[in-house]
PDB file of C-alpha atoms and ligand atoms in Angstrom:
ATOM      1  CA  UNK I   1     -49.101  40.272 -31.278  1.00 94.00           C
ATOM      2  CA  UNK I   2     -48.130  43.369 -29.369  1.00 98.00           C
ATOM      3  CA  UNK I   3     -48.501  45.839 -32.182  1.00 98.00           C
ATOM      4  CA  UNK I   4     -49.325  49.251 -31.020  1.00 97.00           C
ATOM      5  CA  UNK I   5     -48.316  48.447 -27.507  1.00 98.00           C
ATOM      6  CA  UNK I   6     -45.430  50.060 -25.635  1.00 99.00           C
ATOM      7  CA  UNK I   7     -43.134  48.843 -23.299  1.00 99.00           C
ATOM      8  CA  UNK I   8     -40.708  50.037 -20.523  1.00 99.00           C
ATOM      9  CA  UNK I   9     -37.906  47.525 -19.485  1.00 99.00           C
ATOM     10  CA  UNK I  10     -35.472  48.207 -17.059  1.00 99.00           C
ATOM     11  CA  UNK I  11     -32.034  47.065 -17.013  1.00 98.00           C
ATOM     12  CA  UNK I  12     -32.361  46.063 -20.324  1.00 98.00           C
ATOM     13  CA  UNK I  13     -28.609  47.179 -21.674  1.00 97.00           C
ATOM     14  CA  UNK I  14     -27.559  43.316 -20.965  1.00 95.00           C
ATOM     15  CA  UNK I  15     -28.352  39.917 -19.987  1.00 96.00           C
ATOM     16  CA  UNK I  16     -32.293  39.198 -20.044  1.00 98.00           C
ATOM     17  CA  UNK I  17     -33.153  42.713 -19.712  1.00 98.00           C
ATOM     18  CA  UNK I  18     -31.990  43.224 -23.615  1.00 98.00           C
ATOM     19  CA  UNK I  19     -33.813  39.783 -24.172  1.00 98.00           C
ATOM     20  CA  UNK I  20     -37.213  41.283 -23.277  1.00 98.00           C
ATOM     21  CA  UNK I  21     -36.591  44.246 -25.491  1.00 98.00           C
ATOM     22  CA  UNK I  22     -36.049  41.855 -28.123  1.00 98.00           C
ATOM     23  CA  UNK I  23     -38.812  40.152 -27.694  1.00 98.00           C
ATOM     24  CA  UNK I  24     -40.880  42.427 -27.257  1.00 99.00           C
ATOM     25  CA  UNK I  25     -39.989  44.356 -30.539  1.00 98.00           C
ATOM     26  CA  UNK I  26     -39.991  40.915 -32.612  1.00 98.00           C
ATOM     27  CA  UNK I  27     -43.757  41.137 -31.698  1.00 98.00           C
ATOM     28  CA  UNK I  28     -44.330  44.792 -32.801  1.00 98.00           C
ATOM     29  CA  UNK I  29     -44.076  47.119 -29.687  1.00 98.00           C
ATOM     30  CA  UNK I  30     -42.436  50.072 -29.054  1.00 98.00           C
ATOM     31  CA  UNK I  31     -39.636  49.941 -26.820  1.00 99.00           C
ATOM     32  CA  UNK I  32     -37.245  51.898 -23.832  1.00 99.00           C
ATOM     33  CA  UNK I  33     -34.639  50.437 -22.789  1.00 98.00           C
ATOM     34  CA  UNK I  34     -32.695  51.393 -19.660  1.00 98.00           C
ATOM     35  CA  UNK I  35     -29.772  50.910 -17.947  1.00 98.00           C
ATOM     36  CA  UNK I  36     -26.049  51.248 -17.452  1.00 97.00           C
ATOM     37  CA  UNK I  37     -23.142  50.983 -19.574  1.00 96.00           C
ATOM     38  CA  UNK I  38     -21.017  52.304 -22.518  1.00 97.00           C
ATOM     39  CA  UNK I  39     -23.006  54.886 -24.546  1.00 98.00           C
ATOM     40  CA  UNK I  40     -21.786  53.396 -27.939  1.00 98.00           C
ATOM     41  CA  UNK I  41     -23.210  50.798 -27.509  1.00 98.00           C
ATOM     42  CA  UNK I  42     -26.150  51.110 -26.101  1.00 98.00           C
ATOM     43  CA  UNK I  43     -26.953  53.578 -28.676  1.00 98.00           C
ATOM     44  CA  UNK I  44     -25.931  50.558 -31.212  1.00 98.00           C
ATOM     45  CA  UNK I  45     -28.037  48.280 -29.221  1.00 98.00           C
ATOM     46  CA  UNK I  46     -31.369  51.080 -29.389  1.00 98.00           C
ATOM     47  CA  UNK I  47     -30.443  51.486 -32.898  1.00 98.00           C
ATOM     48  CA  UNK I  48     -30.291  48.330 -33.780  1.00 98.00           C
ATOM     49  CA  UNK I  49     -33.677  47.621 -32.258  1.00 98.00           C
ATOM     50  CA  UNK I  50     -34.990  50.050 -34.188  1.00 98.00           C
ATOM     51  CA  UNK I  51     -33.187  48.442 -37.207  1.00 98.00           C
ATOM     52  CA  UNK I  52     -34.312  44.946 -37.220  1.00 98.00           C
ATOM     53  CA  UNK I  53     -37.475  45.262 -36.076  1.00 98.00           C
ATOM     54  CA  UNK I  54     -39.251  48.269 -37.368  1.00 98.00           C
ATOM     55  CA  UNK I  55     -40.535  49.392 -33.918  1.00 98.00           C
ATOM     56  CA  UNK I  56     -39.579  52.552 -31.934  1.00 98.00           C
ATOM     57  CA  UNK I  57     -37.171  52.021 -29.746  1.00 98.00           C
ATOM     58  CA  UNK I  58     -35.672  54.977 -26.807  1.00 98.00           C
ATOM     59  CA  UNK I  59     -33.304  54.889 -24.091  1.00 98.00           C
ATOM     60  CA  UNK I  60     -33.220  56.100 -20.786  1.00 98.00           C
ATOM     61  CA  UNK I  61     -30.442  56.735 -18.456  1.00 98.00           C
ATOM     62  CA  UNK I  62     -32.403  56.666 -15.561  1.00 98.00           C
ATOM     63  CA  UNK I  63     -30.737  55.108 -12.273  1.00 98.00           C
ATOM     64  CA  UNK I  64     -32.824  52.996 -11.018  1.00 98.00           C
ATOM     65  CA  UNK I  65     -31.340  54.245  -7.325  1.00 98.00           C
ATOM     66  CA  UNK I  66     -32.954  58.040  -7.778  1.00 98.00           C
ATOM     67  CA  UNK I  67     -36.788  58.220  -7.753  1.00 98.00           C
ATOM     68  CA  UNK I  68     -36.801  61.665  -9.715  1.00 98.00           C
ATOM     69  CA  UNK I  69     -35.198  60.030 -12.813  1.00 98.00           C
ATOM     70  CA  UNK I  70     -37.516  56.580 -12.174  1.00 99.00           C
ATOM     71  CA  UNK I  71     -40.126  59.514 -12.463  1.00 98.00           C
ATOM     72  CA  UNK I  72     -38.971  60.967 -15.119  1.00 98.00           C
ATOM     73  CA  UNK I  73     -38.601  57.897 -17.283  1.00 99.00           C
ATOM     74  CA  UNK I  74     -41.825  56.912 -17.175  1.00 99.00           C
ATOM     75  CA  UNK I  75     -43.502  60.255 -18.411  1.00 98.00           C
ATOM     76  CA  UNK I  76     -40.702  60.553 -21.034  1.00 98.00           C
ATOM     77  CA  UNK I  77     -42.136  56.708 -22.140  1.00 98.00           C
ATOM     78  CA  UNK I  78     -45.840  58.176 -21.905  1.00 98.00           C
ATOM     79  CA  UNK I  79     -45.016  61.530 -23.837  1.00 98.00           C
ATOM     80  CA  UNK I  80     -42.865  60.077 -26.804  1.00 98.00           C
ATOM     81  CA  UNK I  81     -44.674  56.509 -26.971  1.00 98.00           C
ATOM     82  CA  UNK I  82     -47.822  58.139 -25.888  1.00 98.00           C
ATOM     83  CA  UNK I  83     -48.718  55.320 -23.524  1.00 98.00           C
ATOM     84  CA  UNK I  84     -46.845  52.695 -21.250  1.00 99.00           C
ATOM     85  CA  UNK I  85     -48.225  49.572 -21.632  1.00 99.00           C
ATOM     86  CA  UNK I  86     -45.985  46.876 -20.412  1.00 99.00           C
ATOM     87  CA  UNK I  87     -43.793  47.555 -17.581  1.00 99.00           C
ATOM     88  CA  UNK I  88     -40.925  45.222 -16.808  1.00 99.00           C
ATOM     89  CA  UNK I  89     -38.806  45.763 -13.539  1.00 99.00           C
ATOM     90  CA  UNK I  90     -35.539  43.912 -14.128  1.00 98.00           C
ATOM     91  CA  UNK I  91     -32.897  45.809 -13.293  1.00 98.00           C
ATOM     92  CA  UNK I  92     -30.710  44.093 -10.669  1.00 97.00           C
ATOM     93  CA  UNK I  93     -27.535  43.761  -8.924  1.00 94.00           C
ATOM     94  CA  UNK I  94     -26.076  41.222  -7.198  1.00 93.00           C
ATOM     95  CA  UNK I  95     -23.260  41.136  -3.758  1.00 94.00           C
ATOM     96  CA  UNK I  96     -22.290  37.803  -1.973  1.00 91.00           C
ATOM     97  CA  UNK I  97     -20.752  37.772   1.827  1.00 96.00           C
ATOM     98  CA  UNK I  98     -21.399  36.366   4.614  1.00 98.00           C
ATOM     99  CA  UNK I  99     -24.127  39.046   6.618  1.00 98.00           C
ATOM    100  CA  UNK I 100     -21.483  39.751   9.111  1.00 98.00           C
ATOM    101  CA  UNK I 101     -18.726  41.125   6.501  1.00 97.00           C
ATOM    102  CA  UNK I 102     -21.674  42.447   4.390  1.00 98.00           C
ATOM    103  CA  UNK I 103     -21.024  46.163   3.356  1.00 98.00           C
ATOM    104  CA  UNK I 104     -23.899  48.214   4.707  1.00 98.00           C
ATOM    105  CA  UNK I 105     -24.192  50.428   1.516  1.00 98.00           C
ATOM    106  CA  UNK I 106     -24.157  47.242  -0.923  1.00 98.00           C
ATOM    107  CA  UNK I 107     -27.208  46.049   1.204  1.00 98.00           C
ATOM    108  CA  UNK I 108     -29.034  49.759   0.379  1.00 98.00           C
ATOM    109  CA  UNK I 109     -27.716  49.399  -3.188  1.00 98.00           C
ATOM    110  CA  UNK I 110     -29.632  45.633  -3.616  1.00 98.00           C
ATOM    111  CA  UNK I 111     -32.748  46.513  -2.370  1.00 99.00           C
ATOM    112  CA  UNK I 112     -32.297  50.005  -3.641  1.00 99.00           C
ATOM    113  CA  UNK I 113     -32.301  48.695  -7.812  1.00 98.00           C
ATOM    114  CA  UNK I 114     -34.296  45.056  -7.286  1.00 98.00           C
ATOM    115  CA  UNK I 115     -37.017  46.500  -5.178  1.00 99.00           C
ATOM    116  CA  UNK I 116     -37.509  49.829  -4.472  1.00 99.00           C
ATOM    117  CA  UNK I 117     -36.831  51.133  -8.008  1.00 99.00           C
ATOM    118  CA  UNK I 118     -40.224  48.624  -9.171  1.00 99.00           C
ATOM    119  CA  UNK I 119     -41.880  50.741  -6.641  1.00 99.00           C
ATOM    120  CA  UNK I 120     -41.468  53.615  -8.330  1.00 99.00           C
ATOM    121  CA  UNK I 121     -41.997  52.282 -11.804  1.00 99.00           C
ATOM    122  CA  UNK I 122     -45.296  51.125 -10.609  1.00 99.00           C
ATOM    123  CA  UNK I 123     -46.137  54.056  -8.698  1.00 98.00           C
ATOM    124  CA  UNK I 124     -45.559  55.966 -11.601  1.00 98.00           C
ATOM    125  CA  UNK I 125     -47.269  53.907 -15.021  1.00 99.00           C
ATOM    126  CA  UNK I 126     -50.253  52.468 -13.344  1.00 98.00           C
ATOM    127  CA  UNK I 127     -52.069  55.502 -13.746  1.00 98.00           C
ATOM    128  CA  UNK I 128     -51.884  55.355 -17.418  1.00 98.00           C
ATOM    129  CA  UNK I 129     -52.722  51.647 -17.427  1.00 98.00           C
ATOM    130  CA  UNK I 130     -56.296  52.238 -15.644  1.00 98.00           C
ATOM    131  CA  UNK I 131     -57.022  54.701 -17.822  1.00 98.00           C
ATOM    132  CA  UNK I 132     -56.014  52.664 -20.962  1.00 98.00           C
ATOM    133  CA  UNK I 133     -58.125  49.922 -18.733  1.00 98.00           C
ATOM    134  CA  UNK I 134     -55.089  47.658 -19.918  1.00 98.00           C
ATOM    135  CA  UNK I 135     -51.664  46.429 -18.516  1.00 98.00           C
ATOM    136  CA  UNK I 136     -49.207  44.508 -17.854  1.00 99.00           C
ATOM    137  CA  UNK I 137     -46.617  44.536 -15.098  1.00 99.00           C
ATOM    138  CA  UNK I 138     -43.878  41.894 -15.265  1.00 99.00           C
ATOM    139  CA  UNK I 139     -41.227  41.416 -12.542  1.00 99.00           C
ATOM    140  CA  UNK I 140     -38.138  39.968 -12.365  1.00 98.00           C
ATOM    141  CA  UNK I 141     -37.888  38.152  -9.738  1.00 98.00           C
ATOM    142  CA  UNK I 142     -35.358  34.776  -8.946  1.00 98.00           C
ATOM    143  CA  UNK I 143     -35.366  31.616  -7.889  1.00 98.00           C
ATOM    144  CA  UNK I 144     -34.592  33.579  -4.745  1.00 98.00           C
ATOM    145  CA  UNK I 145     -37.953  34.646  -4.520  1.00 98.00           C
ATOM    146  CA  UNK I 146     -38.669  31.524  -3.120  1.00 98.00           C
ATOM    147  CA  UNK I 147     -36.147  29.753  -1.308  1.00 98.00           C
ATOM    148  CA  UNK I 148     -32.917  31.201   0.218  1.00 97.00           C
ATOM    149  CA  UNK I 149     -28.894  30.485  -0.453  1.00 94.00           C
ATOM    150  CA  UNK I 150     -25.918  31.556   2.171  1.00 96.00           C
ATOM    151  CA  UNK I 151     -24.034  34.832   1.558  1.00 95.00           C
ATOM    152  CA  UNK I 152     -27.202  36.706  -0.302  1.00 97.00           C
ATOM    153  CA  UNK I 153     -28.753  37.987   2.111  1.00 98.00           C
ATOM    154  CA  UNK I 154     -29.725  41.685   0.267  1.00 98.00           C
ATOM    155  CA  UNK I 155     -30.672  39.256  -3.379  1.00 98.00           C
ATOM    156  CA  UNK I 156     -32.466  36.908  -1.194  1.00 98.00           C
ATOM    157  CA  UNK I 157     -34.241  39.753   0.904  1.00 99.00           C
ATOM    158  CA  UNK I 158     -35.023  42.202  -2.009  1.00 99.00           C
ATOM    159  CA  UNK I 159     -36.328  38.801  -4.294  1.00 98.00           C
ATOM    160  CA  UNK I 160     -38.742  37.933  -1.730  1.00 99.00           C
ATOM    161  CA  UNK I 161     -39.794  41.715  -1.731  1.00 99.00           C
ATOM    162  CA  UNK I 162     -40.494  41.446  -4.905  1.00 98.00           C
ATOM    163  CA  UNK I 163     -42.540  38.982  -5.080  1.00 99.00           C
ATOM    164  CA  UNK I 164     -44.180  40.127  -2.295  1.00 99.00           C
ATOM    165  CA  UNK I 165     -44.711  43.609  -4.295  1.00 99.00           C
ATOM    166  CA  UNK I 166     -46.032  41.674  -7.493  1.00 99.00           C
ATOM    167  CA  UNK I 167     -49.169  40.212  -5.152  1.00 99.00           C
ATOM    168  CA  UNK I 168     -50.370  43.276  -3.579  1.00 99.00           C
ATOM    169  CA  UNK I 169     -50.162  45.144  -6.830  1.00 99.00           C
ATOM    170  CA  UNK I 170     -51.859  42.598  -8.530  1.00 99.00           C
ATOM    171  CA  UNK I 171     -54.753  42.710  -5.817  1.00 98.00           C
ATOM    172  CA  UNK I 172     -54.843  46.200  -6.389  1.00 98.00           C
ATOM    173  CA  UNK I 173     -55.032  46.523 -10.093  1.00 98.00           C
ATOM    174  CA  UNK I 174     -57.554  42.713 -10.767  1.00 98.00           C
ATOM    175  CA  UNK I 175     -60.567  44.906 -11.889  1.00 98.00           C
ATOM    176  CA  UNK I 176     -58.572  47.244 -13.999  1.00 98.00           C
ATOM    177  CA  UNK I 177     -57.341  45.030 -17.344  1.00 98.00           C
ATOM    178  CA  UNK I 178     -53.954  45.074 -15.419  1.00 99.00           C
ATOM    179  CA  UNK I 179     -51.950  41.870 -14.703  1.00 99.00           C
ATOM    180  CA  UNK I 180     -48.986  41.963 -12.459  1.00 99.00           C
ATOM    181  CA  UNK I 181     -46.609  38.552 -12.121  1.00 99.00           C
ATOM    182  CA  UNK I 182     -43.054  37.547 -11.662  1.00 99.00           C
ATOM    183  CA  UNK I 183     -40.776  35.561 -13.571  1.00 99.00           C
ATOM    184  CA  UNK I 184     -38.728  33.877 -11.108  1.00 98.00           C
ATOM    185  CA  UNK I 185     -35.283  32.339 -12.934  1.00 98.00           C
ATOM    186  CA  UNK I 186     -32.980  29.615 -11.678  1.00 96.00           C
ATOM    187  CA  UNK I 187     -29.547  30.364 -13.289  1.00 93.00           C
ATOM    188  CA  UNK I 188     -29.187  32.228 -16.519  1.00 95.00           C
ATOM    189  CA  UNK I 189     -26.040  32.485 -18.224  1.00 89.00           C
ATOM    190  CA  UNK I 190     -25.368  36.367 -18.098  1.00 89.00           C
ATOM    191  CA  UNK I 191     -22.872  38.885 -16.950  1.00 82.00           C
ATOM    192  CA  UNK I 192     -24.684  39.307 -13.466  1.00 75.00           C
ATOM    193  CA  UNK I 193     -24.198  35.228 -12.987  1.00 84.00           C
ATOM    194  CA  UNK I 194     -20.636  35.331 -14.709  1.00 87.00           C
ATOM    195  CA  UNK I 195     -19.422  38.332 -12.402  1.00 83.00           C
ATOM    196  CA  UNK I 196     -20.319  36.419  -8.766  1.00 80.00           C
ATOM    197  CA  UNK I 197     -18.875  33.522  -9.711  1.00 89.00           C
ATOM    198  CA  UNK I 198     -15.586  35.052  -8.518  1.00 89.00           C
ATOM    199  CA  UNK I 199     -17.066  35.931  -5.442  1.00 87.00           C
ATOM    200  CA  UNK I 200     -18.476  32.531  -4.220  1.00 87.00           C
ATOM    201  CA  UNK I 201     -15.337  31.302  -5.040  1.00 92.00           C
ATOM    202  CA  UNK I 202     -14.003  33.485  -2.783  1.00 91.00           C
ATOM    203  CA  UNK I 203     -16.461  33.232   0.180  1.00 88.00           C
ATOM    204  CA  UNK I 204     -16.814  29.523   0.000  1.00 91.00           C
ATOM    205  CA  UNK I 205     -12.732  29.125  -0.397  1.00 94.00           C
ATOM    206  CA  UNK I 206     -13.403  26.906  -3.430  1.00 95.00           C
ATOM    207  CA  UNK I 207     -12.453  27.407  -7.512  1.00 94.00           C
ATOM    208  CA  UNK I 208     -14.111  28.814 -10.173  1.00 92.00           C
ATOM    209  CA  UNK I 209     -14.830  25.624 -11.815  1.00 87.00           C
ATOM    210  CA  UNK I 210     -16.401  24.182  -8.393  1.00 91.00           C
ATOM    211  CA  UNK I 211     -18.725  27.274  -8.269  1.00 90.00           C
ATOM    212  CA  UNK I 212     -20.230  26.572 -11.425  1.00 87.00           C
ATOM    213  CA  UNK I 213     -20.181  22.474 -11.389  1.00 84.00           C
ATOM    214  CA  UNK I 214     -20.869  22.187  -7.334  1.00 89.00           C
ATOM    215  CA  UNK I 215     -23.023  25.883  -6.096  1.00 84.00           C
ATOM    216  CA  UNK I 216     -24.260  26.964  -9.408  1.00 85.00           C
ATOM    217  CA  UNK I 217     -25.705  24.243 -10.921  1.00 90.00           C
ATOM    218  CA  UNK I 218     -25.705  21.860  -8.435  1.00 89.00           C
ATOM    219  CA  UNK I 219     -29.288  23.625  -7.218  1.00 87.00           C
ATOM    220  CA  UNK I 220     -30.084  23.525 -10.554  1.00 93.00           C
ATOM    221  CA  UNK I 221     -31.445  19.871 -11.132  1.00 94.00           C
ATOM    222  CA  UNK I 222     -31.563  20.029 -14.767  1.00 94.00           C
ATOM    223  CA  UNK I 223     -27.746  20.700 -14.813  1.00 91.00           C
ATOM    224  CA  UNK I 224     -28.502  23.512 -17.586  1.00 91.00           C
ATOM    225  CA  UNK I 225     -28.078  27.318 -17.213  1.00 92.00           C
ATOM    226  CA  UNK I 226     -31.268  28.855 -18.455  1.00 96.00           C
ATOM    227  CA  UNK I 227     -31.127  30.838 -21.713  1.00 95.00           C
ATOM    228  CA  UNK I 228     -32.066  34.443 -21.599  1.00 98.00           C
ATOM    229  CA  UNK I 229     -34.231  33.911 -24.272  1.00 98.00           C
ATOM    230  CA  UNK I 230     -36.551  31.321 -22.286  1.00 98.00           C
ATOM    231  CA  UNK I 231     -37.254  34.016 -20.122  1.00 98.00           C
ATOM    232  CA  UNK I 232     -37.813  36.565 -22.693  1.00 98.00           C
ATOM    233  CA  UNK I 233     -41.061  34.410 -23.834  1.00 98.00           C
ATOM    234  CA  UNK I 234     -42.814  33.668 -20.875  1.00 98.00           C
ATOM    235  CA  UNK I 235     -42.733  37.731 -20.627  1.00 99.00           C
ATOM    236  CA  UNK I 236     -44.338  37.581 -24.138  1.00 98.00           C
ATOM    237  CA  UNK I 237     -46.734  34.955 -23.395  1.00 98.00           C
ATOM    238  CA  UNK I 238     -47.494  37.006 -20.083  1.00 98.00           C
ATOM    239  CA  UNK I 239     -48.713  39.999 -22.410  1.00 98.00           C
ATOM    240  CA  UNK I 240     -50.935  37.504 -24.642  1.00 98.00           C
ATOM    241  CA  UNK I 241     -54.834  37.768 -24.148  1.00 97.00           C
ATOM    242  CA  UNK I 242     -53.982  33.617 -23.333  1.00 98.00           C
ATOM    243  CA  UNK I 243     -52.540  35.098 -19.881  1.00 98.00           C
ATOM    244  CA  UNK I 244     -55.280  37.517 -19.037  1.00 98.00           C
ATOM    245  CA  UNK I 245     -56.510  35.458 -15.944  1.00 98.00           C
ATOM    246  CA  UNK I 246     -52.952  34.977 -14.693  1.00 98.00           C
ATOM    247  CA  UNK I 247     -52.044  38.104 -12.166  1.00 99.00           C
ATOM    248  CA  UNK I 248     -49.872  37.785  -8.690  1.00 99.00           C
ATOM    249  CA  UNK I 249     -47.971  34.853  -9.475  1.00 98.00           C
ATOM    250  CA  UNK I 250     -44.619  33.861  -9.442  1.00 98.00           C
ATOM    251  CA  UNK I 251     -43.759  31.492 -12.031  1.00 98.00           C
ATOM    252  CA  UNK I 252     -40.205  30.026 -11.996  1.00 98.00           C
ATOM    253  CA  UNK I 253     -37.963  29.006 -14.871  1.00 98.00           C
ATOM    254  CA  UNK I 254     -35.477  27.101 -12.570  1.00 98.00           C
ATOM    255  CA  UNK I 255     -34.542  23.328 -14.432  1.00 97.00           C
ATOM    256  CA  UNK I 256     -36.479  22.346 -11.249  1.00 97.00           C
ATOM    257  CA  UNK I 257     -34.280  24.175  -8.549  1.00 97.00           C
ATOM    258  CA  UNK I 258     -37.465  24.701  -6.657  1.00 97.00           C
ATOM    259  CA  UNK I 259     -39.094  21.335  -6.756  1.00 96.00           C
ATOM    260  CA  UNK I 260     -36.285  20.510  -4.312  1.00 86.00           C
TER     261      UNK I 260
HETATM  262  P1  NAD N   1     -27.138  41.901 -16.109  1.00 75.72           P
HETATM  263  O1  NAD N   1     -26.042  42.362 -15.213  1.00 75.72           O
HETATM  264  O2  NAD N   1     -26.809  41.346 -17.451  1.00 75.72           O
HETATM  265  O3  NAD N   1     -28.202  43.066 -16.315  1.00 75.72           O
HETATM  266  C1  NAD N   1     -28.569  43.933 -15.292  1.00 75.72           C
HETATM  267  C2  NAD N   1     -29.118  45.194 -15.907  1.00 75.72           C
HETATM  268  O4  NAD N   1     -29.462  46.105 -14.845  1.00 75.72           O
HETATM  269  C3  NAD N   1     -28.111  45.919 -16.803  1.00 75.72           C
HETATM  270  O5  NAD N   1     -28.769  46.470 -17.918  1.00 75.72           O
HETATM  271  C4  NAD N   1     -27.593  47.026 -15.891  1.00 75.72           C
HETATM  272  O6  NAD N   1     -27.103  48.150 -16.603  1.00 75.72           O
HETATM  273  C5  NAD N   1     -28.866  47.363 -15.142  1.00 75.72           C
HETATM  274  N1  NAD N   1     -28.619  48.123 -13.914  1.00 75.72           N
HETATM  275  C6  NAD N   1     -27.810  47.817 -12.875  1.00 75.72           C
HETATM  276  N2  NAD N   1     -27.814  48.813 -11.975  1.00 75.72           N
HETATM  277  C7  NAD N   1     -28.644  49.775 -12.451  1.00 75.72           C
HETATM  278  C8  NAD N   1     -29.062  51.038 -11.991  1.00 75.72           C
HETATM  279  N3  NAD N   1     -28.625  51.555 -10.828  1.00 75.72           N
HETATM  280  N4  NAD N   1     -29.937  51.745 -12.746  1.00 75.72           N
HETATM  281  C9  NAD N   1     -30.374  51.267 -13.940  1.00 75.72           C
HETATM  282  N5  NAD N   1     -30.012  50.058 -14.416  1.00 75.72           N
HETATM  283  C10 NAD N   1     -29.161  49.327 -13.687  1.00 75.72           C
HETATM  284  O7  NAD N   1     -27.962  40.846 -15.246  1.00 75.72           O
HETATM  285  P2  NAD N   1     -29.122  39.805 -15.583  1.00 75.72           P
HETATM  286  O8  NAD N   1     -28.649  38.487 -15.151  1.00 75.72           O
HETATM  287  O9  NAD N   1     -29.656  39.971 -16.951  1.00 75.72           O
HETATM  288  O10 NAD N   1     -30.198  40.266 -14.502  1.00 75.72           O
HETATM  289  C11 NAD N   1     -31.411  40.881 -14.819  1.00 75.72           C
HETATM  290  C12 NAD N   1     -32.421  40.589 -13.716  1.00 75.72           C
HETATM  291  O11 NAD N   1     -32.627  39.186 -13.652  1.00 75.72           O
HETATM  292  C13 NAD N   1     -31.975  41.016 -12.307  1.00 75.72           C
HETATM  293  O12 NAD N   1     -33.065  41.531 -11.607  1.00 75.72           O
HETATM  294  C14 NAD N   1     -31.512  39.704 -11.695  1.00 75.72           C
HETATM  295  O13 NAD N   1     -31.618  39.720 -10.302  1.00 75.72           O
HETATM  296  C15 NAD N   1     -32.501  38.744 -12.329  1.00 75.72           C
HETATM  297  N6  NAD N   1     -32.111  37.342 -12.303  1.00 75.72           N
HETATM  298  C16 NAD N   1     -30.969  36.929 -12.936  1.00 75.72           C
HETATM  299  C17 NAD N   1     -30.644  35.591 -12.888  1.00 75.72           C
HETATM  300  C18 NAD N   1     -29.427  35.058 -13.565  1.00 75.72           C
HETATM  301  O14 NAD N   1     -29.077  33.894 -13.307  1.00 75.72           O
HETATM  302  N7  NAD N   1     -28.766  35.812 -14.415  1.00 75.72           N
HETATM  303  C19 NAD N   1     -31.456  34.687 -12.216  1.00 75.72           C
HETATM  304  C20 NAD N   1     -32.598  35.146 -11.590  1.00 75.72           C
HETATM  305  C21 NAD N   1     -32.905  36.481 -11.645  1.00 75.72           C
END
C-alpha cells in the first residue's frame, strides 16, 4: 500500500517508534529511523529492515534536542529517498516528580524532544509535501494529550502541545493533499513505560507491583497494556487513501482511559 512512499520516524530505535518502521516497511516504503542507543544494534535493527522487507531503510543520529541536526535529517531523507512523505514525530521522554522537586533542565529536556523537535520536523518536510501535493504527518501524542495525571507535569504539558501543534498544522496544510493527526496511546508496554515505573513507585511511596496493578492500569479500564503494534496500524491506516478526510485529530488507543 505505501510502495514508493518514504517515511521519516523519529525515535524509532525502540518501543513503538521501531513498530512504525515496521509497519511501514511491511507495506513497501522506504524508511529512516532515528534515535538513541547502541550503534550495533541499531545498525542490526536498519539492516534488518532492509532484510526482511526489501525496502530502503537509513538511520539518523539526529538529537531531537538540536534543530541543526532535526534540519539536517530531513534533507538527508529528501536527498537519499528523494522525497519525505510520511513524517512521524515520536520521539519522547518521560520524568515524574512532584512540580516543586521537578528538575528545571528535565522540564526543557520534555518539551525539548516531545514538542519542539515536531516543530522542526514539520518546519522542515512540509515543503516537500506541497510540492509532492501529498502528505502525511503523524504525531505521537498520549493519553496525556487529553487529560492530566500528578507528577507529569513536562509529559502532560508537552502532550497537550502536541496536540495542539497537530490542529494548527493540519489547518494549515487541508488544501495541500497533507493530513496531520495524533495517535494518542493509553499505556503501551515499552521501555519508556517500564523505566517510570520505578519512579512512581518512588513518588507515590508505593511498590512496583502497585504501580502497575493500582496507577498504571488502574486508568486503563480495559486492564490491558496496549501493544506497540496496535499503534503501529492506525499509523498505517492513517496513510491509506481510506483516511484522506481525517486531518487534526487526536485519536486515542487508551482500553477506554479517556471515556472516564
Ligand atoms: P521508548 O523509550 O521505547 O522510545 C523512545 C524513542 O525516542 C527511542 O528510540 C529513543 O532513542 C528516542 N529518543 C529519546 N530521546 C531522543 C533524542 N534526544 N533524540 C532522538 N531520539 C530520542 O518509548 P516509547 O514508549 O516507544 O515512546 C514513544 C513515544 O510514544 C513517545 O513520544 C511517548 O511519549 C509516546 N507514548 C508512549 C506511551 C507508552 O505507554 N509507552 C503512551 C503514550 C505515548
Amino acid at each position: 500500500m505505501l510502495k514508493g512512499k518514504n517515511a521519516v520516524v523519529t525515535g524509532s530505535t525502540s518501543g513503538i517508534g521501531l513498530a512504525y518502521a515496521k509497519a511501514f516497511a511491511k507495506e513497501g516504503a522506504n524508511v529512516m529511523i532515528n534515535g538513541l542507543g547502541d550503534a550495533d544494534e541499531i545498525e542490526k535493527t536498519r539492516a534488518s529492515l532492509e532484510a526482511e522487507f526489501g525496502v530502503k531503510a537509513l538511520y539518523s543520529s539526529a538529537n531531537m534536542l538540536k534543530p541543526d541536526e532535526i534540519a539536517e535529517m530531513i534533507a538527508t531523507a529528501e536527498k537519499e529517498l528523494g522525497s519525505v512523505d510520511i513524517l512521524v514525530n515520536n520521539a519522547g521522554i518521560q520524568f515524574v516528580s512532584p512540580i516543586d522537586e521537578f528538575p528545571a533542565e528535565k522540564w526543557d529536556a520534555i518539551i525539548g524532544i516531545n514538542l519542539t523537535s515536531a516543530f522542526h520536523t514539520i518546519k522542515a518536510a512540509l515543503p516537500g509535501m506541497k510540492e509532492k501535493g501529498w502528505g502525511r504527518i503523524i504525531n505521537t501524542a498520549s493519553a496525556h494529550a487529553l487529560v492530566a495525571s500528578p507528577y507529569k507535569s513536562a509529559y502532560v504539558a508537552a502532550k497537550h502541545g502536541i496536540a495542539g501543534l497537530t490542529k494548527t498544522v493540519a489547518l494549515e496544510a487541508a488544501e495541500k493533499g497533507i493530513t496531520v493527526n495524533a495517535i494518542a496511546p493509553g499505556y503501551v508496554w515499552t521501555p519508556l513505560v517500564e523505566a517510570q515505573i520505578a519512579d512512581t513507585a518512588k513518588s507515590r511511596g508505593i511498590t512496583e507491583e502497585e504501580v502497575k496493578e493500582n496507577v498504571l492500569l488502574a486508568a486503563q479500564p480495559t486492564k490491558e497494556f496496549v501493544t506497540v503494534e496496535q499503534v503501529a496500524a492506525m499509523a498505517v491506516f492513517l496513510c491509506s487513501d481510506a483516511a484522506s478526510s481525517m486531518t487534526g485529530t487526536i485519536l486515542p488507543i487508551d482500553g477506554g482511559w479517556t471515556a472516564h
